[in-house]
């Protein structure tokens, strides 16, 4: 077993060696600029991009021309949300989202609010329900005449909640409102097909699915009503004018390989991850008092990501816990905010008090994790929690 | 190798040592640099190391370097970040040159649509922006002047320092797109006196999909993408660790060999020009020849013929006609239009650009391929 044991696969993933192998030739032989139309190096690079685009499109049920490559999910989310808002008439600028979205959805919305758009952020907690699931009716109630876009993620990056996108899509379609879905944590892990979901825009990225960092995509519907977006990065007019900049050929080739591998292995990988996750949770609740589960129940595969676990350890500080478990890589919230540790907005949105939010860990179990590592993790967490609680009690 | 690549201004292969430096960051040190655990921290350190190498190449401080997804994003961030700050309404004035890359020219158009005032200063027929033209374009509300360090098509180097001194005395910020100059000539930000400078990784033997923006301390920018607070809040998104490491290594390589590289590239470029000129009795105009130029770039016109057709007759030679980003367009490239070329001269123009891996033999063979293609086309047109 290699140390540290990595259980932080929602933050990012190891690039699968098969993906690296697919990318390496692109740095050497396929180095042309896909925009160079006058010579074979350019043609070869363009062909590699075209083939990758076709494979990615096929996996999500889109057509080639509906895929816009970006530098990652943050950019895709920005392009989708701001791209729609900036193309709307001033009077039609109401956007709806939910409280547990990723910062790269909430931040552009906040910025649009400062610029005069009307933004509704729906709460997800209702009474005792702490699953983080948004009821589609809540979306329906919030849609008004001026609503232009609804943005709801497919699966949550902290608590694994799978949102009822199909139902939300149906509502949006009926009401003539566009639906953007941040599917960053879902593509590659669940069967995600835009032709079955009624989404108009969908963000996803390579580095969460054993592909490289620095490349993502935005699905932009063209079939049955083309979605019009204001580009956010202007220049040479690549990607149908929606995203200028020389294409990251190796990254795109790696992205396609990564999504293909996920698709091939998904049928047996999802149950394997769920079993590892359940084992970890069972060990934690059995061996440590005061452990509570955040997010949907573990036995509902259609409601929670297979590899996801989020737990609170009453009376322990998550940051201190992380530090106490040197050989175990997990996170106390989402990675993107751990440079700036404020309590998780996702757990707060579930109605957890700040003490419990700070006492939480997020586990993301992934492709390279083994049962042996889960065993090591359970022991490490148990020892650390007991030690920290002992220190607290003796002080 | 049979194919001769003389299109280094379009893109460069990734240097072997850059590849080696990147390799461990895909599958081994793969953490999210924002993660607090050891895998995240290792990546954070590697990114900071890369930042310091690039800073050194630019004569900047590490905290003045922001990593982006490439030159286009950097240009967009610089222009929109300055011009959209504090708005709407957007009332500032922007000055750009007439032959900026689309990554500057297009955001400028976008800003004009938002209400910003945009002035385009002409370039001389020698391919140089006249600092006095910039001076007379300035207005009381001018916020930013953006002039590229060297033109991507004809390679002429711009008098950035003179432009910047004029701007500085008027409190106007200066941005330069140095995508084409990094690693070829000196690019010290203090020598140029610029506030913002764009770096594109793939033009300097690092991969496509990474770039940087130099932002002088104290320069106020509005972030352009929104999200979590990566890159001091100015550029959110999970950092692309391997590529950033690659850009850092490329900067280190460029720094080490800069003086030698400049001489070596110029020798190859001059050899290419000489061979071409000696191979024909027709006068071959070289654009920007009397101006300071990038050592690697030769923009040469084959009068009366089509550059695209010449290249089509020399399929083993990889070069370009317009700039790569818009070579499907049949209109005259904005650069060639800006220097006032006659349409038939522009039409016959080929850009040849050499690089670190170009050999004398390739230059000689490349020149011969062009001459042969030119001759066969000329014969055909005489028939």
XYZ file of C-alpha atoms in Angstrom:
778
model
C 0.000 0.000 0.000
C 1.288 3.442 -0.923
C 1.184 6.300 1.499
C -0.564 8.632 1.617
C -3.823 6.838 0.991
C -5.852 9.063 -1.288
C -9.566 9.304 -0.503
C -10.112 12.742 -2.001
C -11.295 11.826 -5.476
C -13.933 14.564 -5.543
C -11.141 17.126 -5.376
C -9.207 15.612 -8.230
C -8.116 12.218 -9.448
C -4.896 10.516 -10.420
C -4.555 10.559 -14.190
C -5.038 6.958 -15.274
C -1.772 5.649 -16.761
C -3.734 4.600 -19.859
C -4.774 8.225 -20.254
C -1.196 9.421 -19.832
C -0.137 6.954 -22.525
C -2.733 8.396 -24.876
C -1.572 11.959 -24.183
C 2.188 11.570 -24.415
C 2.445 11.298 -28.226
C 0.493 14.548 -28.504
C 3.319 16.441 -26.851
C 5.806 15.067 -29.368
C 4.396 14.063 -32.751
C 0.988 15.666 -32.640
C 2.218 19.057 -31.582
C 0.698 21.045 -34.439
C -1.757 23.864 -33.923
C -5.199 22.546 -34.913
C -5.799 26.003 -36.367
C -2.918 25.591 -38.845
C -4.807 24.577 -41.926
C -1.914 24.781 -44.322
C 0.144 21.766 -43.251
C 0.011 18.228 -42.019
C 1.011 18.979 -38.414
C -2.043 21.190 -38.145
C -4.251 18.646 -39.886
C -3.103 15.800 -37.643
C -3.765 17.835 -34.510
C -7.183 18.835 -35.772
C -8.014 15.220 -36.586
C -7.078 14.175 -33.044
C -9.327 16.898 -31.632
C -12.196 15.945 -33.948
C -11.988 12.277 -33.028
C -11.871 13.083 -29.330
C -14.802 15.429 -29.637
C -16.837 12.736 -31.393
C -16.107 10.186 -28.666
C -16.972 12.575 -25.855
C -20.156 13.633 -27.625
C -21.186 10.021 -28.161
C -20.755 9.144 -24.481
C -23.071 11.937 -23.327
C -25.554 11.520 -26.168
C -24.723 14.787 -27.901
C -23.590 15.604 -31.405
C -20.039 16.741 -32.119
C -20.980 20.339 -32.728
C -22.611 20.591 -29.326
C -19.309 20.166 -27.471
C -17.278 23.285 -26.654
C -13.887 22.627 -25.115
C -12.826 24.888 -22.256
C -10.053 24.995 -19.676
C -12.217 23.215 -17.112
C -15.513 23.131 -15.275
C -15.106 26.559 -13.690
C -14.810 28.104 -17.110
C -17.678 25.979 -18.463
C -19.940 27.116 -15.635
C -18.975 30.739 -16.189
C -19.582 30.467 -19.920
C -22.971 28.816 -19.457
C -24.346 31.175 -16.841
C -22.865 34.471 -17.923
C -23.149 33.491 -21.563
C -26.915 33.076 -21.233
C -27.439 36.093 -19.007
C -25.465 38.431 -21.239
C -27.456 37.283 -24.262
C -30.789 37.988 -22.570
C -32.772 41.160 -22.719
C -32.444 43.191 -19.536
C -36.048 42.427 -18.637
C -35.468 38.667 -18.908
C -32.718 38.340 -16.430
C -33.957 36.129 -13.678
C -31.810 33.105 -12.902
C -32.510 30.322 -10.435
C -30.088 28.014 -8.684
C -29.747 26.136 -5.403
C -27.726 26.709 -2.252
C -25.481 23.647 -2.578
C -24.002 24.494 -5.971
C -20.259 24.727 -6.498
C -18.654 28.140 -6.082
C -18.058 28.347 -9.824
C -21.837 28.475 -10.263
C -22.680 30.628 -7.246
C -19.954 33.200 -7.892
C -20.959 34.072 -11.463
C -24.561 34.354 -10.218
C -23.462 36.687 -7.448
C -21.593 38.787 -9.966
C -24.660 38.923 -12.211
C -26.736 40.018 -9.229
C -24.389 42.956 -8.744
C -24.935 43.826 -12.380
C -28.676 43.982 -12.037
C -29.842 40.430 -12.737
C -32.384 38.963 -10.423
C -31.116 35.774 -8.787
C -33.004 33.212 -6.737
C -30.961 30.734 -4.705
C -33.265 28.052 -3.395
C -32.635 26.402 -0.039
C -32.418 22.610 -0.011
C -33.142 21.819 3.642
C -36.735 21.196 4.596
C -37.553 20.144 8.109
C -35.705 16.963 8.910
C -34.730 16.245 5.340
C -30.998 16.687 5.193
C -30.358 14.905 1.940
C -29.630 18.099 0.029
C -32.080 17.147 -2.666
C -34.073 19.918 -4.286
C -37.714 19.092 -4.894
C -38.528 19.815 -8.543
C -41.719 21.573 -7.447
C -39.603 24.201 -5.691
C -38.017 25.017 -9.030
C -41.412 25.111 -10.722
C -42.745 27.547 -8.111
C -39.810 29.885 -8.588
C -40.043 30.196 -12.343
C -41.575 33.465 -13.445
C -42.134 35.166 -16.775
C -38.713 36.753 -16.685
C -36.838 33.570 -15.739
C -34.189 32.785 -18.287
C -32.070 30.039 -16.767
C -32.155 27.382 -14.070
C -28.803 25.965 -12.977
C -28.789 22.808 -10.877
C -25.882 20.427 -10.466
C -26.269 16.760 -11.225
C -24.309 15.408 -8.269
C -22.951 17.328 -5.319
C -19.190 17.426 -4.785
C -19.382 17.240 -0.990
C -22.353 15.102 -0.046
C -22.933 13.211 -3.292
C -26.606 14.144 -3.638
C -27.934 13.296 -7.085
C -30.514 15.889 -8.079
C -33.708 15.046 -9.977
C -32.444 16.662 -13.172
C -34.784 14.757 -15.443
C -37.827 16.158 -13.632
C -36.316 19.623 -13.414
C -35.542 19.432 -17.120
C -39.106 18.537 -17.924
C -40.377 21.509 -15.916
C -37.915 23.891 -17.564
C -38.807 22.599 -21.002
C -42.518 23.064 -20.348
C -41.990 26.568 -19.061
C -39.598 27.578 -21.829
C -36.668 28.135 -19.475
C -33.131 27.017 -20.198
C -31.533 24.447 -17.879
C -27.827 24.374 -17.137
C -26.464 21.405 -15.256
C -23.027 21.238 -13.646
C -22.355 17.541 -14.153
C -18.710 17.723 -13.106
C -19.067 15.054 -10.434
C -21.503 12.910 -12.403
C -20.184 12.395 -15.924
C -18.164 9.201 -15.987
C -19.744 7.974 -12.757
C -23.408 7.858 -13.752
C -25.101 7.299 -17.086
C -25.462 10.916 -18.161
C -27.087 11.445 -21.525
C -28.192 14.891 -22.545
C -30.710 13.442 -24.980
C -32.558 11.882 -22.033
C -32.227 14.756 -19.594
C -33.685 17.833 -21.284
C -30.672 19.904 -20.287
C -29.623 22.728 -22.561
C -26.165 23.324 -21.162
C -23.983 20.901 -19.243
C -20.522 21.379 -17.734
C -18.061 18.578 -17.162
C -14.338 18.144 -16.797
C -11.534 15.654 -17.236
C -9.650 15.844 -13.959
C -12.484 14.410 -11.885
C -12.598 11.292 -14.044
C -8.924 10.237 -14.162
C -8.122 12.628 -16.980
C -5.872 15.695 -16.920
C -6.448 19.043 -15.264
C -6.889 22.065 -17.507
C -9.489 20.701 -19.887
C -13.245 20.630 -19.632
C -16.258 20.959 -21.840
C -19.588 22.658 -22.088
C -22.397 20.890 -23.877
C -24.447 23.525 -25.709
C -27.676 22.254 -27.189
C -28.145 22.776 -30.906
C -30.827 20.172 -31.569
C -34.436 21.311 -31.046
C -33.664 24.920 -30.334
C -30.132 26.159 -30.360
C -28.884 27.836 -27.198
C -27.275 31.191 -27.857
C -24.398 32.238 -25.653
C -22.232 35.299 -25.343
C -18.622 34.080 -25.557
C -16.497 34.911 -22.521
C -13.089 34.543 -24.165
C -12.735 36.224 -27.548
C -9.992 35.860 -30.110
C -9.262 33.545 -33.000
C -12.812 32.228 -33.084
C -12.130 28.595 -32.185
C -14.989 26.386 -30.964
C -17.556 28.020 -33.196
C -16.621 31.400 -31.794
C -17.771 30.392 -28.317
C -14.306 29.829 -26.891
C -11.237 31.283 -28.512
C -7.728 30.064 -27.819
C -5.429 27.390 -29.210
C -6.896 24.022 -28.294
C -5.170 21.908 -25.663
C -4.709 18.912 -27.945
C -3.098 16.506 -25.448
C -5.628 17.467 -22.801
C -8.537 16.890 -25.163
C -7.160 13.522 -26.279
C -6.705 12.586 -22.612
C -10.225 13.749 -21.800
C -11.692 11.467 -24.480
C -9.644 8.501 -23.307
C -10.671 9.152 -19.708
C -14.381 9.369 -20.463
C -14.174 6.225 -22.601
C -12.533 4.272 -19.794
C -15.162 5.421 -17.302
C -17.920 4.423 -19.652
C -16.413 0.981 -20.259
C -15.890 0.287 -16.582
C -18.882 2.012 -15.044
C -21.153 -1.010 -14.765
C -18.855 -2.852 -12.394
C -17.009 0.147 -10.960
C -20.031 1.873 -9.405
C -21.043 -1.121 -7.251
C -17.408 -1.662 -6.251
C -17.080 1.950 -5.073
C -20.397 1.747 -3.241
C -19.255 -1.403 -1.448
C -15.964 0.215 -0.392
C -17.801 3.322 0.768
C -20.331 1.270 2.746
C -17.522 -0.696 4.368
C -15.826 2.519 5.436
C -19.007 3.981 6.864
C -19.918 0.782 8.698
C -16.484 0.667 10.296
C -16.655 4.322 11.336
C -20.079 4.113 12.991
C -19.215 0.804 14.622
C -15.868 1.898 16.021
C -16.378 5.586 16.786
C -19.189 7.054 18.857
C -20.892 10.233 17.654
C -20.541 9.763 13.897
C -23.338 11.098 11.726
C -23.897 10.861 7.997
C -24.347 13.971 5.877
C -26.377 13.770 2.706
C -28.642 11.080 1.305
C -28.843 7.543 2.695
C -26.144 5.229 1.409
C -28.499 2.537 0.177
C -30.078 4.735 -2.505
C -27.840 4.383 -5.529
C -30.010 6.719 -7.575
C -29.816 9.441 -4.931
C -26.144 9.417 -3.932
C -22.839 9.053 -5.782
C -21.319 5.643 -5.199
C -17.884 6.797 -4.055
C -19.052 9.633 -1.833
C -19.166 9.766 1.943
C -19.505 12.784 4.206
C -19.509 12.364 7.975
C -19.483 14.570 11.028
C -17.476 13.545 14.076
C -19.113 15.350 16.983
C -16.700 17.334 19.102
C -13.747 17.172 16.705
C -12.430 19.882 14.398
C -12.208 18.656 10.818
C -9.044 20.611 10.048
C -7.326 19.253 13.146
C -8.525 15.794 12.212
C -7.072 16.079 8.739
C -3.735 17.133 10.148
C -3.822 14.315 12.700
C -4.198 11.794 9.860
C -1.027 12.579 7.976
C -1.062 9.510 5.749
C -4.674 9.822 4.764
C -5.640 12.399 2.156
C -9.236 13.515 2.622
C -10.758 16.952 2.893
C -12.736 18.915 5.402
C -14.828 20.633 2.764
C -14.406 21.139 -0.933
C -10.812 21.410 -2.086
C -11.378 24.692 -3.794
C -12.114 26.427 -0.550
C -9.633 24.675 1.712
C -7.024 27.321 0.933
C -9.494 29.625 2.593
C -11.147 27.514 5.259
C -14.575 28.826 5.938
C -17.209 26.305 6.954
C -18.700 24.394 4.047
C -21.640 26.247 2.511
C -23.047 22.900 1.430
C -23.227 21.452 4.936
C -24.574 24.749 6.232
C -27.273 24.617 3.591
C -28.346 21.251 5.022
C -28.979 23.014 8.303
C -25.979 21.687 10.219
C -24.731 24.005 12.927
C -21.237 25.413 12.489
C -19.681 23.123 15.110
C -20.905 20.076 13.271
C -19.918 21.568 9.919
C -16.384 22.037 11.231
C -16.412 18.491 12.544
C -16.937 17.025 9.075
C -14.835 15.116 6.593
C -15.508 14.383 2.965
C -14.359 11.114 1.425
C -14.181 10.503 -2.293
C -13.441 6.886 -3.073
C -12.162 6.216 -6.549
C -10.761 3.905 -9.162
C -7.432 3.188 -7.515
C -8.666 2.591 -3.984
C -8.562 -0.885 -2.505
C -10.205 -2.621 0.434
C -6.855 -2.604 2.199
C -6.765 1.188 1.928
C -10.303 1.463 3.287
C -9.239 -0.640 6.253
C -6.235 1.631 6.807
C -8.455 4.705 6.543
C -10.958 3.387 9.076
C -8.211 2.638 11.607
C -6.478 5.961 11.029
C -9.669 7.962 11.469
C -10.685 6.020 14.560
C -7.300 6.547 16.210
C -7.204 10.229 15.326
C -10.751 10.980 16.490
C -10.189 9.196 19.776
C -6.868 10.979 20.306
C -8.330 14.422 19.534
C -11.310 13.843 21.770
C -8.934 12.703 24.528
C -6.886 15.888 24.160
C -10.015 17.999 24.307
C -11.333 16.200 27.388
C -8.020 16.464 29.233
C -7.560 20.171 28.552
C 12.518 13.625 -40.743
C 10.944 14.238 -44.103
C 8.706 17.085 -43.052
C 10.257 20.424 -42.406
C 8.489 22.401 -39.731
C 8.988 26.123 -40.207
C 5.892 27.272 -38.349
C 7.203 27.838 -34.826
C 5.190 31.045 -34.516
C 1.992 28.991 -34.817
C 3.044 26.546 -32.139
C 6.103 24.693 -30.867
C 6.675 21.082 -29.905
C 6.986 20.459 -26.181
C 10.676 20.378 -25.243
C 11.870 16.966 -24.002
C 12.980 18.352 -20.627
C 9.624 20.095 -20.279
C 7.928 16.756 -20.895
C 10.126 15.113 -18.311
C 9.371 17.819 -15.777
C 5.640 17.410 -16.360
C 5.542 13.617 -16.354
C 5.338 12.956 -12.579
C 2.456 15.408 -12.145
C -0.119 13.354 -14.013
C -0.222 10.066 -12.180
C 2.127 10.510 -9.235
C 1.874 14.038 -7.808
C -1.674 14.397 -8.981
C -3.288 16.188 -6.032
C -5.465 19.255 -6.162
C -3.115 22.125 -5.268
C -5.852 23.600 -3.083
C -6.095 20.466 -0.943
C -4.609 20.727 2.504
C -3.082 17.237 2.513
C 0.424 16.263 1.459
C -0.548 15.423 -2.137
C -2.071 18.862 -2.527
C 0.877 20.588 -0.896
C 3.407 18.911 -3.204
C 1.532 20.357 -6.165
C 1.279 23.763 -4.553
C 5.056 23.814 -4.095
C 5.658 22.773 -7.698
C 3.357 25.538 -8.913
C 5.144 28.126 -6.796
C 8.470 26.905 -8.120
C 7.209 27.283 -11.693
C 5.910 30.728 -10.861
C 9.327 31.818 -9.657
C 11.030 30.546 -12.840
C 8.636 32.481 -15.035
C 8.970 35.531 -12.800
C 12.731 35.383 -13.182
C 12.485 35.226 -16.983
C 10.317 38.340 -16.912
C 12.322 40.094 -14.211
C 9.170 40.123 -12.100
C 8.191 39.036 -8.619
C 6.442 35.696 -8.183
C 3.282 37.293 -6.855
C 2.959 39.212 -10.107
C 2.455 36.033 -12.170
C -0.998 34.545 -12.738
C -1.392 31.259 -14.553
C -4.161 30.951 -17.127
C -5.270 28.534 -19.828
C -3.249 30.330 -22.491
C -2.405 33.531 -24.278
C -5.943 34.192 -25.429
C -7.297 34.016 -21.902
C -4.464 36.203 -20.619
C -5.198 38.867 -23.228
C -8.908 38.749 -22.435
C -8.217 39.000 -18.707
C -5.883 41.953 -19.192
C -8.234 43.938 -21.399
C -11.547 43.103 -19.749
C -10.009 43.108 -16.275
C -8.876 46.700 -16.676
C -11.653 48.084 -18.838
C -14.624 46.490 -17.059
C -13.435 47.372 -13.594
C -15.973 49.397 -11.668
C -18.604 49.151 -14.403
C -21.202 49.157 -15.737
C -21.438 51.700 -17.224
C -18.178 51.132 -19.075
C -16.802 54.504 -19.944
C -13.051 54.036 -20.207
C -10.976 54.472 -23.314
C -8.772 51.709 -24.734
C -6.008 52.074 -27.304
C -4.730 49.133 -29.337
C -2.591 48.880 -32.432
C -3.947 48.033 -35.854
C -2.267 44.631 -36.013
C -2.980 43.065 -32.678
C -3.686 39.335 -32.514
C -7.427 38.512 -32.514
C -7.023 37.652 -28.821
C -6.642 41.412 -28.256
C -8.563 42.797 -31.231
C -11.717 40.769 -30.539
C -12.058 41.609 -26.823
C -11.515 45.229 -27.850
C -14.516 44.934 -30.179
C -16.509 43.323 -27.390
C -15.597 46.172 -25.037
C -16.645 48.687 -27.674
C -20.057 47.009 -27.824
C -20.325 47.419 -24.056
C -19.757 51.121 -24.371
C -16.000 51.498 -23.949
C -14.262 53.848 -26.350
C -11.663 52.087 -28.451
C -9.001 53.722 -30.606
C -6.900 51.811 -33.082
C -3.524 53.363 -33.802
C -2.005 52.621 -37.213
C 1.311 50.919 -37.833
C 3.863 52.160 -40.322
C 4.532 50.265 -43.520
C 7.642 48.973 -41.778
C 5.404 47.250 -39.299
C 6.018 49.442 -36.284
C 3.678 51.405 -34.049
C 4.732 55.022 -33.821
C 4.836 56.066 -30.139
C 3.734 59.549 -31.160
C 0.603 58.060 -32.695
C -0.127 56.474 -29.341
C 0.530 59.782 -27.607
C -1.970 61.601 -29.786
C -4.559 58.863 -29.299
C -4.565 59.276 -25.522
C -7.567 60.927 -23.929
C -8.262 62.012 -20.381
C -10.237 58.805 -19.796
C -7.733 56.409 -21.406
C -7.250 53.464 -19.086
C -5.186 51.047 -21.093
C -2.919 50.833 -24.111
C -2.308 47.382 -25.547
C 0.458 46.957 -28.095
C 1.937 43.554 -28.866
C 5.624 43.062 -28.158
C 6.274 41.498 -31.550
C 3.910 40.853 -34.386
C 3.129 37.185 -34.942
C 3.075 37.387 -38.723
C 5.919 39.656 -39.725
C 7.894 39.559 -36.499
C 8.461 43.293 -36.073
C 9.317 44.276 -32.512
C 7.416 47.238 -31.142
C 8.844 50.191 -29.207
C 7.056 49.143 -26.048
C 9.307 51.099 -23.727
C 8.705 54.365 -25.571
C 4.980 53.708 -25.639
C 5.004 52.834 -21.945
C 6.927 55.951 -20.948
C 4.349 58.118 -22.676
C 1.548 56.215 -20.970
C 3.159 56.198 -17.554
C 3.463 59.972 -17.509
C -0.267 60.125 -18.212
C -1.276 57.497 -15.667
C -2.347 55.041 -18.361
C -1.729 51.290 -17.966
C 0.179 49.357 -20.629
C -0.398 45.775 -21.692
C 1.760 43.885 -24.142
C 1.120 40.494 -25.674
C 4.548 38.886 -25.508
C 3.404 35.493 -26.798
C 5.827 35.694 -29.707
C 8.804 37.192 -27.892
C 9.151 35.004 -24.807
C 12.255 32.888 -25.226
C 13.311 34.639 -28.426
C 14.368 38.083 -27.208
C 14.537 39.811 -23.843
C 11.180 40.262 -22.181
C 11.984 41.998 -18.890
C 8.908 43.820 -17.685
C 10.871 46.651 -16.087
C 12.901 47.294 -19.209
C 9.660 47.582 -21.126
C 7.957 49.346 -18.239
C 4.690 47.478 -18.822
C 1.952 46.796 -16.293
C 0.509 43.675 -17.894
C 2.180 41.110 -20.134
C 0.790 38.002 -21.790
C 2.652 34.693 -21.997
C 1.458 31.741 -24.110
C 2.981 28.404 -23.123
C 2.721 26.662 -26.456
C 4.776 29.288 -28.249
C 7.711 28.602 -25.954
C 7.994 24.784 -25.914
C 5.463 24.276 -23.124
C 2.111 22.652 -23.887
C -1.054 24.125 -25.322
C -3.541 24.961 -22.607
C -1.338 26.985 -20.286
C -0.303 30.596 -20.234
C 0.277 33.412 -17.821
C -0.422 37.036 -17.241
C 2.100 39.286 -15.565
C 0.269 41.836 -13.416
C 2.434 44.551 -11.928
C 1.904 44.956 -8.190
C -0.759 47.510 -7.508
C -2.495 47.083 -10.868
C -6.184 46.724 -10.156
C -7.928 44.074 -12.257
C -11.428 42.686 -12.136
C -11.423 38.901 -12.228
C -12.758 37.557 -15.390
C -13.842 34.052 -14.479
C -15.707 33.687 -11.181
C -15.439 30.794 -8.796
C -13.340 29.692 -5.872
C -10.390 31.900 -5.013
C -7.523 30.384 -7.005
C -4.667 32.593 -8.236
C -5.310 35.339 -5.667
C -8.953 35.406 -6.684
C -8.082 36.567 -10.178
C -8.283 33.245 -11.949
C -10.442 30.543 -10.416
C -10.388 26.921 -11.530
C -8.288 23.975 -10.392
C -4.712 24.739 -11.372
C -3.334 22.646 -14.199
C -0.291 21.512 -12.239
C 1.577 19.506 -14.903
C 1.238 22.177 -17.539
C 2.183 24.933 -15.107
C 5.252 22.914 -14.142
C 5.937 22.578 -17.870
C 5.697 26.322 -18.401
C 8.030 26.897 -15.466
C 10.580 24.520 -16.933
C 10.257 26.119 -20.358
C 10.882 29.518 -18.777
C 13.988 28.137 -17.110
C 15.232 26.748 -20.435
C 14.490 30.010 -22.211
C 16.290 32.004 -19.542
C 19.387 29.813 -19.709
C 19.812 29.949 -23.450
C 18.314 33.294 -24.374
C 21.393 35.024 -25.786
C 22.572 31.964 -27.696
C 19.070 31.267 -28.945
C 18.630 34.757 -30.313
C 21.853 34.475 -32.335
C 21.186 30.945 -33.470
C 17.654 31.712 -34.655
C 18.777 34.853 -36.468
C 21.508 32.950 -38.273
C 18.999 30.341 -39.485
C 16.468 32.962 -40.484
C 19.064 34.979 -42.399
C 20.330 31.855 -44.115
C 16.792 31.085 -45.207
C 16.305 34.589 -46.595
C 19.647 34.519 -48.367
C 19.019 31.124 -49.971
C 15.618 32.222 -51.195
C 16.905 35.471 -52.618
C 19.878 33.869 -54.292
C 17.644 31.223 -55.816
C 15.642 33.599 -57.952
C 16.174 36.705 -59.982
C 12.817 38.098 -58.932
C 12.843 40.589 -56.108
C 11.359 38.928 -52.991
C 10.082 41.548 -50.525
C 10.607 40.716 -46.871
C 8.062 42.469 -44.665
C 9.425 44.541 -41.843
C 12.982 43.949 -43.013
C 14.217 47.396 -42.037
C 12.688 47.233 -38.555
C 13.810 45.416 -35.423
C 12.437 41.917 -35.885
C 12.114 38.639 -34.079
C 15.212 36.617 -34.847
C 13.189 33.650 -36.064
C 10.571 35.134 -38.368
C 10.712 35.632 -42.109
C 7.627 36.966 -43.814
C 8.366 36.881 -47.506
C 6.247 37.704 -50.547
C 6.317 35.781 -53.803
C 4.847 38.461 -56.049
C 2.076 37.562 -58.395
C 1.452 34.120 -56.946
C -0.631 32.699 -54.137
C 1.180 31.764 -50.950
C -1.345 29.019 -50.326
C -0.729 27.524 -53.757
C 3.021 27.612 -53.298
C 2.699 25.788 -49.990
C 0.320 23.291 -51.578
C 3.080 22.475 -54.082
C 5.560 21.953 -51.251
C 3.632 19.602 -48.982
C 6.712 18.565 -47.033
C 7.234 22.125 -45.905
C 5.081 23.245 -42.991
C 4.634 27.010 -42.920
C 1.712 29.367 -42.963
C 0.177 32.099 -45.025
C -2.008 34.127 -42.669
C -1.610 33.576 -38.956
C -2.666 30.098 -37.883
C -5.781 31.130 -36.046
C -7.522 32.371 -39.111
C -5.857 30.797 -42.103
C -9.181 29.528 -43.464
C -10.133 33.133 -44.073
C -9.364 34.249 -47.586
C -9.316 37.919 -46.715
C -5.980 39.646 -46.297
C -4.688 39.153 -42.783
C -5.155 42.223 -40.577
C -1.405 42.464 -40.121
C -0.624 42.567 -43.818
C -3.469 45.011 -44.345
C -2.200 47.179 -41.484
C 1.227 47.590 -43.057
C -0.455 48.674 -46.265
C 0.534 45.811 -48.556
C -1.032 45.662 -51.979
C -3.509 42.753 -52.085
C -1.388 40.803 -54.600
C 1.713 41.112 -52.400
C -0.249 40.019 -49.340
C -1.687 37.119 -51.306
C 1.791 35.842 -52.130
C 3.098 36.136 -48.586
C 4.408 33.152 -46.687
C 5.436 33.205 -43.049
C 8.431 31.053 -42.231
C 9.402 30.781 -38.577
C 12.320 28.759 -37.226
C 12.795 27.396 -33.720
C 15.013 25.581 -31.256
C 14.966 22.369 -33.272
C 15.414 23.809 -36.749
C 18.638 22.708 -38.456
C 20.652 24.340 -41.239
C 19.841 21.379 -43.391
C 16.115 21.910 -42.865
C 16.464 25.565 -43.740
C 18.310 24.716 -46.934
C 15.853 22.037 -47.947
C 12.889 24.234 -46.999
C 14.188 27.070 -49.146
C 14.726 24.689 -52.042
C 11.198 23.280 -51.738
C 9.804 26.796 -51.870
C 11.949 27.753 -54.840
C 10.933 24.626 -56.720
C 7.265 25.238 -55.996
C 7.600 28.871 -56.996
C 9.352 27.958 -60.203
C 6.841 25.320 -61.226
C 3.963 27.678 -60.500
C 5.625 30.506 -62.390
C 6.196 28.199 -65.362
C 2.585 27.108 -65.210
C 1.354 30.682 -65.127
C 3.474 31.546 -68.162
C 1.955 28.768 -70.243
